[in-house]
């Protein structure tokens, strides 16, 4: 019987016809099927659009619309429709841009739309909405939002919300409601800052409640020390100079205006004195540093001399 087999010459011609390259530089070795040619990629990478550009595009689109609620909400819905996740960072940056441009109506519309979607329910969003409502003279809605937040987050509500409501009522002469907010602060144990104490005290004095005027300053005296940041990120303790209320609370303090109203820009009055104090503190730090370096050098020299004496022995 003749053995059935394939001649080696036929095998060589078959490999030549297939055109398999002899070099393995342009091939990828596969454990299962041997070497195969590397094919070029069929996709292309495009440059990604950042959140800043997206926020700028969104602001430009919103500003071209009218003040109709349905139109603005429809544009925002169409913007989010193609996103896999809610673009919270883009919306926050767009709100910041609108706030800087004082587009308060747009800020209110975008914030309310975002809250209706269940997104961005943070204290920052609520505070932005409160500021926008106050700037747009929608006091009723601002009071409604304030009451809702106070009932829901009673003991964890930040102090800046109380300060903002006191400022809103003070600018509009609504002193009774301002006293109610201040009473809520005292009941919840929220310590007011110096500006709020001055504002409440000036209103007490204007109304004629001099006993409460003295009580509030006795209960919340001005701080004697405060912290300042100098070069290098260091925090130093600086004594407050020219305190507005001392002794029996003088009438003509240097932090009050001609009308008897408190000056809210307290830091601007003491800039020269504080800068001189900061310079003195910096000089003292430098002197201490130089003294420490001299001591370290002296210690190193003494140790070197002791080593030499030991070696000589």
C-alpha positions as semicolon CSV with decimal commas, in nm:
position;residue;x (nm);y (nm);z (nm)
1;X;0,000;0,000;0,000
2;X;0,114;0,347;-0,077
3;X;0,132;0,589;0,217
4;X;-0,077;0,902;0,173
5;X;0,125;1,210;0,257
6;X;0,194;1,567;0,155
7;X;0,529;1,648;0,008
8;X;0,739;1,920;0,179
9;X;0,765;2,109;-0,152
10;X;0,387;2,156;-0,162
11;X;0,388;2,288;0,197
12;X;0,655;2,546;0,114
13;X;0,462;2,671;-0,191
14;X;0,146;2,701;0,018
15;X;0,321;2,926;0,278
16;X;0,469;3,140;0,001
17;X;0,123;3,190;-0,153
18;X;-0,021;3,292;0,186
19;X;0,247;3,559;0,228
20;X;0,312;3,514;0,599
21;X;0,594;3,753;0,698
22;X;0,908;3,602;0,838
23;X;0,979;3,891;1,082
24;X;0,775;3,911;1,401
25;X;0,811;4,286;1,460
26;X;0,473;4,376;1,304
27;X;0,286;4,080;1,445
28;X;0,121;4,001;1,775
29;X;0,192;3,659;1,917
30;X;-0,122;3,478;2,028
31;X;-0,094;3,167;2,240
32;X;-0,389;2,995;2,074
33;X;-0,358;3,071;1,702
34;X;0,001;3,177;1,649
35;X;0,122;3,506;1,500
36;X;-0,127;3,731;1,326
37;X;-0,085;4,075;1,169
38;X;-0,160;4,393;1,368
39;X;-0,450;4,586;1,221
40;X;-0,480;4,965;1,257
41;X;-0,738;5,111;1,495
42;X;-1,067;5,199;1,334
43;X;-1,172;5,466;1,589
44;X;-1,037;5,815;1,654
45;X;-1,001;5,993;1,984
46;X;-1,162;6,335;2,002
47;X;-1,074;6,612;2,242
48;X;-1,302;6,611;2,542
49;X;-1,498;6,921;2,634
50;X;-1,437;7,037;2,991
51;X;-1,694;7,149;3,245
52;X;-1,589;7,514;3,212
53;X;-1,672;7,521;2,841
54;X;-1,996;7,334;2,902
55;X;-2,098;7,580;3,172
56;X;-2,016;7,878;2,948
57;X;-2,222;7,727;2,665
58;X;-2,513;7,664;2,903
59;X;-2,503;8,022;3,034
60;X;-2,498;8,159;2,681
61;X;-2,796;7,942;2,585
62;X;-2,999;8,040;2,891
63;X;-2,935;8,413;2,854
64;X;-3,081;8,409;2,503
65;X;-3,416;8,276;2,629
66;X;-3,711;8,471;2,763
67;X;-3,826;8,474;3,126
68;X;-4,096;8,215;3,062
69;X;-4,054;7,929;3,306
70;X;-4,155;7,653;3,063
71;X;-3,908;7,770;2,800
72;X;-3,614;7,776;3,041
73;X;-3,706;7,440;3,193
74;X;-3,740;7,288;2,845
75;X;-3,394;7,411;2,744
76;X;-3,243;7,268;3,063
77;X;-3,419;6,934;3,009
78;X;-3,288;6,911;2,653
79;X;-2,938;6,993;2,776
80;X;-2,939;6,711;3,032
81;X;-3,113;6,458;2,804
82;X;-2,790;6,339;2,640
83;X;-2,593;6,309;2,964
84;X;-2,544;5,970;3,124
85;X;-2,526;6,130;3,470
86;X;-2,661;6,458;3,596
87;X;-2,393;6,726;3,524
88;X;-2,389;6,866;3,876
89;X;-2,044;7,027;3,846
90;X;-2,140;7,199;3,521
91;X;-2,461;7,332;3,676
92;X;-2,276;7,464;3,981
93;X;-2,025;7,648;3,763
94;X;-2,304;7,791;3,550
95;X;-2,482;7,913;3,866
96;X;-2,161;8,075;3,988
97;X;-2,122;8,255;3,654
98;X;-2,482;8,376;3,661
99;X;-2,439;8,492;4,020
100;X;-2,127;8,690;3,929
101;X;-2,318;8,851;3,642
102;X;-2,608;8,929;3,882
103;X;-2,860;8,743;3,667
104;X;-3,080;8,673;3,966
105;X;-3,388;8,559;3,773
106;X;-3,181;8,300;3,588
107;X;-3,021;8,188;3,913
108;X;-3,365;8,133;4,067
109;X;-3,491;7,942;3,762
110;X;-3,186;7,717;3,732
111;X;-3,170;7,646;4,107
112;X;-3,540;7,563;4,132
113;X;-3,519;7,337;3,826
114;X;-3,217;7,158;3,974
115;X;-3,390;7,111;4,310
116;X;-3,704;6,981;4,134
117;X;-3,489;6,710;3,976
118;X;-3,369;6,603;4,321
119;X;-3,013;6,718;4,253
120;X;-2,789;6,961;4,438
121;X;-2,985;6,967;4,761
122;X;-2,705;7,120;4,964
123;X;-2,678;7,418;5,196
124;X;-2,481;7,601;4,929
125;X;-2,765;7,569;4,678
126;X;-3,023;7,685;4,931
127;X;-2,807;7,981;5,031
128;X;-2,760;8,081;4,667
129;X;-3,136;8,063;4,616
130;X;-3,195;8,272;4,929
131;X;-2,955;8,542;4,808
132;X;-3,114;8,547;4,461
133;X;-3,466;8,577;4,603
134;X;-3,359;8,864;4,828
135;X;-3,181;9,047;4,546
136;X;-3,485;9,004;4,321
137;X;-3,711;9,155;4,593
138;X;-3,911;8,834;4,635
139;X;-3,922;8,858;5,012
140;X;-4,225;8,632;5,053
141;X;-4,052;8,343;4,878
142;X;-3,732;8,410;5,073
143;X;-3,925;8,395;5,402
144;X;-4,097;8,075;5,292
145;X;-3,762;7,915;5,210
146;X;-3,616;8,037;5,540
147;X;-3,904;7,892;5,741
148;X;-3,878;7,560;5,560
149;X;-3,503;7,535;5,624
150;X;-3,540;7,639;5,988
151;X;-3,805;7,373;6,051
152;X;-3,614;7,100;5,868
153;X;-3,256;7,176;5,978
154;X;-3,318;7,347;6,309
155;X;-3,004;7,269;6,507
156;X;-2,769;7,218;6,212
157;X;-2,849;7,532;6,014
158;X;-2,531;7,735;5,947
159;X;-2,491;8,077;6,102
160;X;-2,466;8,253;5,766
161;X;-2,838;8,189;5,705
162;X;-2,927;8,380;6,023
163;X;-2,687;8,659;5,928
164;X;-2,839;8,684;5,581
165;X;-3,196;8,705;5,709
166;X;-3,099;8,972;5,963
167;X;-2,932;9,167;5,683
168;X;-3,242;9,133;5,461
169;X;-3,475;9,259;5,733
170;X;-3,236;9,536;5,841
171;X;-3,210;9,681;5,490
172;X;-3,588;9,690;5,456
173;X;-3,662;9,823;5,804
174;X;-3,845;9,509;5,919
175;X;-3,716;9,526;6,276
176;X;-3,975;9,299;6,438
177;X;-3,886;9,006;6,214
178;X;-3,518;9,080;6,264
179;X;-3,565;9,051;6,641
180;X;-3,743;8,718;6,586
181;X;-3,448;8,580;6,391
182;X;-3,208;8,700;6,661
183;X;-3,427;8,536;6,927
184;X;-3,410;8,210;6,730
185;X;-3,031;8,240;6,726
186;X;-3,017;8,276;7,105
187;X;-3,264;7,993;7,156
188;X;-3,067;7,755;6,934
189;X;-2,734;7,858;7,086
190;X;-2,591;8,016;6,771
191;X;-2,330;8,273;6,875
192;X;-2,364;8,594;6,669
193;X;-2,064;8,768;6,523
194;X;-1,959;9,125;6,595
195;X;-2,142;9,271;6,294
196;X;-2,476;9,120;6,396
197;X;-2,433;9,244;6,753
198;X;-2,364;9,596;6,625
199;X;-2,664;9,589;6,391
200;X;-2,903;9,465;6,662
201;X;-2,758;9,714;6,910
202;X;-2,801;10,006;6,670
203;X;-3,165;9,908;6,612
204;X;-3,226;9,884;6,988
205;X;-3,076;10,229;7,028
206;X;-3,280;10,368;6,739
207;X;-3,604;10,226;6,877
208;X;-3,528;10,353;7,227
209;X;-3,459;10,024;7,406
210;X;-3,143;10,139;7,583
211;X;-3,162;9,867;7,849
212;X;-3,153;9,596;7,582
213;X;-2,882;9,794;7,403
214;X;-2,655;9,759;7,707
215;X;-2,758;9,401;7,781
216;X;-2,668;9,274;7,435
217;X;-2,322;9,432;7,454
218;X;-2,266;9,291;7,801
219;X;-2,372;8,946;7,686
220;X;-2,167;8,950;7,364
221;X;-1,855;9,160;7,427
222;X;-1,619;9,223;7,136
223;X;-1,331;8,976;7,100
224;X;-0,993;9,083;7,232
225;X;-0,792;8,860;7,001
226;X;-0,827;8,745;6,644
227;X;-0,625;8,534;6,405
228;X;-0,437;8,664;6,103
229;X;-0,257;8,476;5,828
230;X;0,090;8,596;5,729
231;X;0,336;8,488;5,462
232;X;0,407;8,119;5,457
233;X;0,058;8,021;5,570
234;X;0,128;8,084;5,938
235;X;-0,157;8,181;6,167
236;X;-0,079;8,432;6,440
237;X;-0,288;8,573;6,721
238;X;-0,329;8,951;6,702
239;X;-0,482;9,176;6,963
240;X;-0,783;9,372;6,840
241;X;-0,709;9,743;6,869
242;X;-0,974;10,012;6,906
243;X;-1,257;9,799;7,042
244;X;-1,595;9,962;6,976
245;X;-1,743;9,900;7,321
246;X;-1,544;9,942;7,641
247;X;-1,639;10,032;7,997
248;X;-1,987;10,183;7,999
249;X;-2,012;10,161;7,616
250;X;-1,913;10,506;7,495
251;X;-2,147;10,673;7,253
252;X;-1,888;10,806;7,013
253;X;-1,685;10,500;6,927
254;X;-1,449;10,501;6,637
255;X;-1,632;10,216;6,464
256;X;-1,958;10,406;6,429
257;X;-2,067;10,635;6,150
258;X;-2,196;10,989;6,189
259;X;-2,553;10,861;6,201
260;X;-2,477;10,622;6,485
261;X;-2,502;10,316;6,259
262;X;-2,239;10,047;6,290
263;X;-1,962;10,041;6,039
264;X;-1,968;9,700;5,874
265;X;-1,618;9,738;5,729
266;X;-1,432;9,693;6,055
267;X;-1,116;9,557;5,903
268;X;-1,057;9,865;5,688
269;X;-1,025;10,099;5,987
270;X;-0,744;9,913;6,157
271;X;-0,537;9,816;5,856
272;X;-0,243;10,043;5,936
273;X;-0,225;9,937;6,302
274;X;-0,267;9,569;6,220
275;X;-0,003;9,582;5,947
276;X;0,243;9,742;6,189
277;X;0,163;9,471;6,444
278;X;0,211;9,203;6,180
279;X;0,546;9,353;6,080
280;X;0,657;9,351;6,444
281;X;0,550;8,988;6,478
282;X;0,739;8,897;6,158
283;X;1,052;9,070;6,287
284;X;1,019;8,883;6,614
285;X;0,984;8,551;6,427
286;X;1,293;8,631;6,220
287;X;1,494;8,724;6,529
288;X;1,393;8,400;6,701
289;X;1,488;8,202;6,391
290;X;1,830;8,370;6,372
291;X;1,890;8,307;6,742
292;X;1,802;7,941;6,698
293;X;2,039;7,904;6,403
294;X;2,321;8,067;6,602
295;X;2,256;7,833;6,894
296;X;2,258;7,529;6,664
297;X;2,589;7,642;6,510
298;X;2,742;7,695;6,854
299;X;2,625;7,353;6,969
300;X;2,771;7,191;6,657
301;X;3,108;7,369;6,712
302;X;3,119;7,258;7,076
303;X;3,044;6,901;6,981
304;X;3,320;6,911;6,716
305;X;3,571;7,041;6,973
306;X;3,479;6,766;7,220
307;X;3,526;6,505;6,948
308;X;3,873;6,642;6,867
309;X;3,973;6,636;7,234
310;X;3,860;6,274;7,264
311;X;4,062;6,177;6,956
312;X;4,373;6,349;7,093
313;X;4,347;6,150;7,413
